[in-house]
Amino acid sequence: MSYKDKIIKEKLPKHIAIIMDGNGRWARKHGQDRIFGHHQGVDAVRDIAEASAELGIKYLTLYAFSTENWNRPKFEVDALMNLFVETITKELDTLNKNNISLNAIGDLDSLPEENYLRLKETIDATASNDRMTLTLAMSYSSHWEIINAVRKILSAKNDQQLKAEDITEDLFSKYLTTAYMPDPELLIRTSGEMRISNFLLWQIAYAELYFTPKLWPEFTPEDLYHAIVNYQSRERRFGLTSEQIKS
Ligand code: FPP
């Protein structure tokens, strides 16, 4: 029996975020170079995006490239950037056919121009799709995002006397790059590492964390269903007691 049959439709997370990790180790395990691992990773992205949309997940956010990843060897950074452009271009029809809109968060100005333009074209071309929003975190880190939000608040309010009490959780959230979606209820990380690696630090305040030893290219829709079933078995208390939740 598939874990899919155990998923309670009424308790689906609206937003799942994934730290896709382990492409390099998967490649080594198969006697290939790291770039081959990233190519295999794209297949997993496709399968997981389709499975998520089919289940009724409204937002899927994938950590594709962190601000720290710029420090990898140049050939790997270049290969990843090419892979992103290639994939985004190739998948446009499938995104439209599946009614999925593409979005991106991160320091997008730091992307090579070709990447930025292709990304923007695909985002615009899929903007009216409303089954699911697939967000790629590209040149993203939470530290960058939080500093960026503070700067944006200061410049937006430059002409007003900004008072300390004007800074609220609600206002701050509106200046994050994720302002258009609810916070993720479930964060998955593959490859056995138990770190958050500067991803959505503000937004995962109450997310359930799910770590799996599977390397990203090995992560299948069945693994996703398992993660969701596991999430649904947990009691989410948001700081309350178990008794309060039950009543
Ligand atoms: C982490 O594995 C993965 C990345 C830094 C890149 C993720 C990119 C993909 C899965 C391709 C996705 C493409 C699109 C269009 C979203 P790693 O290289 O850190 O693996 P390792 O820890 O085993 O070395």
Coordinates of C-alpha atoms and ligand atoms in Angstrom, one line a residue:
M1 CA 0.0 0.0 0.0
S2 CA 1.3 3.4 -0.9
Y3 CA 1.7 6.1 1.7
K4 CA -0.4 8.2 -0.6
D5 CA -3.5 6.3 0.5
K6 CA -2.8 7.2 4.1
I7 CA -2.7 11.0 3.5
I8 CA -5.6 12.8 5.1
K9 CA -6.7 15.3 2.4
E10 CA -8.2 17.7 4.9
K11 CA -4.9 18.0 6.8
L12 CA -2.6 18.6 3.9
P13 CA 0.1 21.2 4.5
K14 CA -0.5 24.2 2.2
H15 CA 3.2 24.9 1.9
I16 CA 6.1 22.5 1.8
A17 CA 9.7 23.7 1.7
I18 CA 12.6 21.4 0.7
I19 CA 16.3 21.6 1.2
M20 CA 17.4 19.4 -1.8
D21 CA 20.8 18.0 -0.6
G22 CA 23.0 15.2 -1.7
N23 CA 23.4 15.6 -5.5
G24 CA 27.2 15.4 -5.1
R25 CA 27.2 12.4 -2.9
W26 CA 24.7 10.6 -5.1
A27 CA 27.0 11.2 -8.1
R28 CA 30.1 9.9 -6.2
K29 CA 28.2 6.8 -5.2
H30 CA 27.5 6.2 -8.9
G31 CA 31.1 6.9 -10.0
Q32 CA 30.0 10.1 -11.8
D33 CA 31.0 13.8 -11.4
R34 CA 29.0 16.3 -9.3
I35 CA 27.4 17.9 -12.3
F36 CA 25.8 14.6 -13.3
G37 CA 24.3 14.5 -9.8
H38 CA 22.7 17.9 -10.3
H39 CA 21.2 16.7 -13.6
Q40 CA 19.7 13.8 -11.8
G41 CA 18.4 16.3 -9.2
V42 CA 16.4 18.0 -11.9
D43 CA 14.4 14.7 -12.5
A44 CA 13.6 14.6 -8.8
V45 CA 12.5 18.2 -9.0
R46 CA 10.1 17.4 -11.8
D47 CA 8.7 14.3 -10.1
I48 CA 8.2 16.0 -6.7
A49 CA 6.6 19.2 -8.3
E50 CA 4.1 17.0 -10.2
A51 CA 3.3 14.8 -7.2
S52 CA 2.8 17.9 -5.0
A53 CA 0.5 19.6 -7.5
E54 CA -1.5 16.4 -7.9
L55 CA -1.9 16.1 -4.2
G56 CA -3.2 19.6 -3.8
I57 CA -0.2 21.3 -2.2
K58 CA -0.6 25.0 -2.9
Y59 CA 3.0 26.1 -2.4
L60 CA 6.2 24.2 -3.0
T61 CA 9.5 26.0 -2.2
L62 CA 12.8 24.5 -3.2
Y63 CA 16.3 25.6 -2.1
A64 CA 18.1 25.5 -5.4
F65 CA 21.1 27.8 -4.8
S66 CA 22.2 29.5 -1.6
T67 CA 24.2 32.8 -1.4
E68 CA 27.0 30.6 0.0
N69 CA 26.9 28.3 -3.1
W70 CA 28.6 31.1 -5.1
N71 CA 31.8 30.0 -3.3
R72 CA 31.8 26.6 -5.0
P73 CA 34.3 26.0 -7.8
K74 CA 33.5 28.2 -10.8
F75 CA 32.9 25.2 -13.1
E76 CA 30.2 23.9 -10.8
V77 CA 28.5 27.3 -10.3
D78 CA 28.5 27.8 -14.1
A79 CA 27.1 24.3 -14.7
L80 CA 24.4 24.9 -12.1
M81 CA 23.5 28.3 -13.7
N82 CA 23.3 26.7 -17.2
L83 CA 21.2 23.8 -15.8
F84 CA 18.7 26.3 -14.2
V85 CA 18.3 28.3 -17.5
E86 CA 18.0 25.1 -19.5
T87 CA 15.5 23.5 -17.2
I88 CA 13.3 26.6 -16.7
T89 CA 13.1 27.0 -20.5
K90 CA 12.4 23.4 -21.2
E91 CA 9.7 23.0 -18.5
L92 CA 7.6 26.1 -19.4
D93 CA 5.0 24.0 -21.4
T94 CA 4.8 21.4 -18.6
L95 CA 4.3 24.1 -16.0
N96 CA 1.5 25.6 -18.1
K97 CA -0.1 22.3 -18.8
N98 CA -0.1 21.5 -15.1
N99 CA -1.4 24.9 -14.2
I100 CA 1.7 25.6 -12.0
S101 CA 3.1 29.1 -11.6
L102 CA 6.9 29.6 -11.1
N103 CA 8.3 32.1 -8.8
A104 CA 11.8 32.8 -7.4
I105 CA 13.1 34.3 -4.1
G106 CA 16.6 35.5 -3.3
D107 CA 19.1 38.0 -4.4
L108 CA 18.0 37.7 -8.0
D109 CA 20.0 40.7 -9.1
S110 CA 23.2 38.7 -8.4
L111 CA 22.2 36.1 -11.1
P112 CA 23.9 36.2 -14.5
E113 CA 21.7 38.4 -16.8
E114 CA 20.7 35.5 -19.0
N115 CA 19.4 33.5 -16.0
Y116 CA 17.6 36.5 -14.6
L117 CA 15.9 37.2 -17.9
R118 CA 14.8 33.6 -18.5
L119 CA 13.6 33.3 -15.0
K120 CA 11.6 36.5 -15.3
E121 CA 10.1 35.4 -18.7
T122 CA 9.0 32.0 -17.2
I123 CA 7.6 33.7 -14.1
D124 CA 5.6 36.1 -16.2
A125 CA 4.5 33.4 -18.6
T126 CA 3.1 31.2 -15.8
A127 CA 1.8 34.0 -13.5
S128 CA -1.9 33.3 -14.0
N129 CA -1.6 29.5 -13.2
D130 CA -3.2 28.9 -9.9
R131 CA -3.0 25.2 -9.0
M132 CA 0.3 25.4 -7.3
T133 CA 3.1 28.0 -6.9
L134 CA 6.6 26.5 -7.3
T135 CA 9.2 28.8 -5.8
L136 CA 12.9 28.4 -6.5
A137 CA 15.1 29.9 -3.9
M138 CA 18.0 31.2 -6.0
S139 CA 21.0 33.0 -4.5
Y140 CA 18.9 32.9 -1.3
S141 CA 19.9 33.0 2.3
S142 CA 17.8 34.1 5.3
H143 CA 20.5 36.4 6.5
W144 CA 20.4 38.2 3.1
E145 CA 16.6 38.3 3.2
I146 CA 16.4 39.7 6.7
I147 CA 18.9 42.4 6.1
N148 CA 17.2 43.1 2.7
A149 CA 13.8 43.5 4.5
V150 CA 15.2 45.9 7.1
R151 CA 16.7 48.0 4.3
K152 CA 13.5 48.0 2.4
I153 CA 11.5 49.0 5.5
L154 CA 13.9 51.9 6.1
S155 CA 13.8 53.2 2.6
A156 CA 10.0 52.8 2.2
K157 CA 9.5 54.8 5.4
N158 CA 12.3 57.2 4.8
D159 CA 10.1 60.2 4.6
Q160 CA 8.1 59.3 7.8
Q161 CA 9.3 59.3 11.3
L162 CA 9.6 55.6 11.8
K163 CA 9.0 54.6 15.4
A164 CA 10.2 51.5 17.1
E165 CA 6.7 50.3 17.8
D166 CA 5.9 50.5 14.1
I167 CA 8.0 47.4 13.6
T168 CA 5.7 44.5 14.1
E169 CA 5.8 40.8 13.0
D170 CA 3.1 41.6 10.4
L171 CA 5.0 44.5 8.9
F172 CA 8.3 42.7 8.9
S173 CA 6.8 39.6 7.2
K174 CA 5.4 41.9 4.4
Y175 CA 9.0 42.9 3.5
L176 CA 10.3 39.4 3.2
T177 CA 10.6 37.8 -0.2
T178 CA 8.0 35.2 0.8
A179 CA 5.3 37.8 1.6
Y180 CA 3.0 36.3 -1.1
M181 CA 2.7 32.9 0.6
P182 CA 1.8 31.4 3.9
D183 CA 4.7 30.0 6.1
P184 CA 5.6 26.4 5.4
E185 CA 4.1 23.9 7.7
L186 CA 6.6 21.2 6.7
L187 CA 10.3 21.5 5.9
I188 CA 12.0 18.5 4.4
R189 CA 15.8 18.1 4.1
T190 CA 17.3 15.2 2.2
S191 CA 20.8 13.5 2.6
G192 CA 20.8 12.9 6.3
E193 CA 22.2 16.4 7.3
M194 CA 20.3 17.9 10.2
R195 CA 20.8 21.6 9.5
I196 CA 18.7 24.4 8.2
S197 CA 21.6 26.1 6.3
N198 CA 20.2 29.7 6.3
F199 CA 16.9 28.7 4.7
L200 CA 13.6 30.4 5.6
L201 CA 14.7 31.0 9.2
W202 CA 11.9 33.4 10.0
Q203 CA 9.2 31.5 8.1
I204 CA 9.9 28.0 9.7
A205 CA 9.3 29.2 13.3
Y206 CA 6.5 26.6 13.7
A207 CA 7.2 24.3 10.8
E208 CA 7.5 20.6 11.4
L209 CA 11.0 19.4 10.4
Y210 CA 11.5 16.1 8.5
F211 CA 15.0 14.8 7.8
T212 CA 15.6 11.8 5.5
P213 CA 18.8 10.0 4.7
K214 CA 17.7 9.7 1.0
L215 CA 20.0 11.7 -1.3
W216 CA 18.0 14.3 -3.4
P217 CA 18.2 12.4 -6.7
E218 CA 16.8 9.3 -4.9
F219 CA 13.9 11.2 -3.3
T220 CA 10.7 9.9 -4.9
P221 CA 7.0 10.9 -4.7
E222 CA 6.6 7.9 -2.3
D223 CA 9.1 9.5 0.0
L224 CA 7.2 12.8 -0.2
Y225 CA 4.0 11.0 0.8
H226 CA 5.8 9.3 3.7
A227 CA 7.0 12.8 4.9
I228 CA 3.4 14.1 4.7
V229 CA 1.9 11.1 6.6
N230 CA 4.6 11.6 9.2
Y231 CA 3.8 15.3 9.4
Q232 CA 0.1 14.5 9.8
S233 CA 0.8 12.2 12.7
R234 CA 2.4 15.0 14.8
E235 CA 0.6 17.2 17.3
R236 CA 1.3 20.9 16.4
R237 CA 0.9 22.8 19.6
F238 CA 2.2 26.3 18.7
G239 CA 3.3 26.8 22.3
L240 CA 0.0 25.7 23.8
T241 CA -0.5 22.5 25.9
S242 CA -1.7 19.3 24.5
E243 CA -5.0 19.6 26.5
Q244 CA -5.6 23.1 25.0
I245 CA -5.2 21.8 21.5
K246 CA -7.6 18.9 22.1
S247 CA -10.3 21.1 23.6
Ligands
FPP1 C1 22.8 20.3 -3.0 O1 23.5 19.1 -3.3 C2 22.2 20.7 -4.3 C3 22.4 21.9 -4.9 C4 23.4 22.9 -4.3 C5 21.8 22.3 -6.2 C6 20.4 21.9 -6.2 C7 20.0 21.9 -7.7 C8 19.3 21.0 -8.2 C9 18.6 19.8 -7.5 C10 18.9 21.1 -9.7 C11 17.6 21.8 -9.6 C12 17.2 22.5 -10.8 C13 16.2 23.3 -10.8 C14 15.7 23.9 -12.1 C15 15.5 23.7 -9.5 P1 25.1 19.1 -3.0 O2 25.7 19.5 -4.3 O3 25.4 20.0 -1.9 O4 25.4 17.6 -2.7 P2 26.5 17.1 -1.7 O5 26.2 17.7 -0.3 O6 26.3 15.6 -1.7 O7 27.8 17.5 -2.2

